[in-house]
Steps between C-alpha positions, in 0.01 A plus 500: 500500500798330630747664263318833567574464862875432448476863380368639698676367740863579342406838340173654713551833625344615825422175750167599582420480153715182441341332765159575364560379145702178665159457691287543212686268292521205748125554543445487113714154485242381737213585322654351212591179655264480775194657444427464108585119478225480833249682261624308215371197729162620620403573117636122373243374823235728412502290159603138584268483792546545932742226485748602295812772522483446884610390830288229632466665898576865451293583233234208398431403816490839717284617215233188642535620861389821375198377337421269802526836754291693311220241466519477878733143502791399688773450287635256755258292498408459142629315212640634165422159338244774287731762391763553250760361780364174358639530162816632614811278490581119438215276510722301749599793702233710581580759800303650766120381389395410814676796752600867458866550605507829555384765781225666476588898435625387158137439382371758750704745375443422143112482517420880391796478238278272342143706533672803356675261187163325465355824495711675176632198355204218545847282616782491746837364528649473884866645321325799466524556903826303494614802259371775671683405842807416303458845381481645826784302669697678247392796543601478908794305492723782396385708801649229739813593352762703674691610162396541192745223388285272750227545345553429174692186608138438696302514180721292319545242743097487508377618146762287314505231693465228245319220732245784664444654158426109349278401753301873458472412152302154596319661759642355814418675785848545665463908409211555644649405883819679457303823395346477830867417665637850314208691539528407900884613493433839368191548731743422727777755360225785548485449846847564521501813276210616743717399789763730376259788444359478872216367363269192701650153283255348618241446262744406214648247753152386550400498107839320405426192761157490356654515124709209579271309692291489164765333330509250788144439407581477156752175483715313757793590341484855663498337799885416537577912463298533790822528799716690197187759501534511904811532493473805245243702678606407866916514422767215604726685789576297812234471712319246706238269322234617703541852443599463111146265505292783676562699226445292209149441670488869529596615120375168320161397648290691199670220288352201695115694521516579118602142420234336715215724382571408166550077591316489806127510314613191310646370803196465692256432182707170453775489684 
């Protein structure tokens, strides 16, 4: 696929028609890297048992918290001495058996992805919604792109990024929050293309604070892009703090109701 896309590239006539072969291409070296060693994975568990082929919080564990929500438990406040987390690891360095690290729309989120699997496959693996988001962050990243050169270079730096594409693989959950982070940028990119057809932005501004107050309330480490998101939606020119903070208020408070109707039940059932 590589080779094929140095062809391309050198002897493809017609740039709308390079670009979508260069597309397709990078999107098939994904899929061969990416997504058919992850499915390699999830068959090699489905034989050698839960504990196997996996990452210990993103996959084994969230798969528990699932269980526990739909039999009505709170997956904060219940052990995973009893599931396959148990077996996972180094005798002398078992992790997370007596806490859940994570927030909770990653479990929340995840819960019908599991009825449906259950449902056709009588078994579920959490890379299966790890994969689909993956697939969709893809799918959106190119249309943050000014240039078609830009967005290749955006799936490349994403889709072949060797660290993301490893911890995919193992089912770490690191792709799952920056789908939500993407698919809260391009929300955000509609209310601009709405803005520039005299349509109201409003609702896509709305939608993308909500979309990216999810992935706030999906792991901590979304939390840090928090004043980079502010200061993408509400803009950096010179102007006083107070006014430059009205208007983060103004464009960003969906983010902070999203995120706390998603923690906040957890919150107050043990804080």
């Amino acid at each position: 696929c590589l080779l094929l896309y140095f062809l391309v590239d050198e002897f493809g006539r017609g740039d709308a028609l390079r670009h979508r072969l260069k597309v397709a291409l990078i999107v098939l070296i994904v899929v061969f890297t990416v997504f058919l060693p992850s499915l390699k994975l999830v068959a090699l568990r489905q034989q050698m048992g839960p504990a196997s082929y996996s990452h210990d919080g993103g996959v084994i564990q969230t798969e528990a918290t699932i269980d526990y929500l739909l039999a009505g438990k709170n997956p904060y406040i219940e052990d995973y001495l009893n599931t396959p987390m148990a077996e996972w690891g180094i005798n002398e360095f078992r992790t997370a058996l007596y806490h859940y690290p994570y927030l909770p729309w990653t479990f929340l989120f995840s819960a019908p992805f599991r009825l449906l699997s259950d449902a056709l496959f009588g078994w579920y693996d959490q890379r299966f919604v790890y994969l689909l988001l993956f697939a969709l962050t893809l799918a959106l990243l190119p249309r943050l792109a000014r240039t078609r050169e830009r967005a290749l270079l955006l799936l490349m730096v994403i889709g072949l990024n060797p660290i993301m594409g490893s911890d995919l693989i193992y089912g770490q959950n690191d792709s799952f929050i920056l789908a939500w982070i993407v698919l809260s940028l391009w929300l955000w990119e509609r209310s601009r293309a709405a803005l520039r057809d005299a349509r109201s932005p409003r609702p896509w501004q709305i939608a993308s604070a909500a979309v990216f107050g999810l992935a706030c309330a999906g792991k901590p480490t979304a939390w840090f892009l928090a004043p980079f998101y502010l200061l993408w939606i509400v803009g950096s020119e010179p102007r006083s703090f107070a006014i430059w903070a009205r208007e983060a208020v103004r464009l960003g408070w969906p983010a902070l109701v999203s995120a706390l109707l998603v923690i906040g039940p957890y919150l107050l059932w043990n804080p």
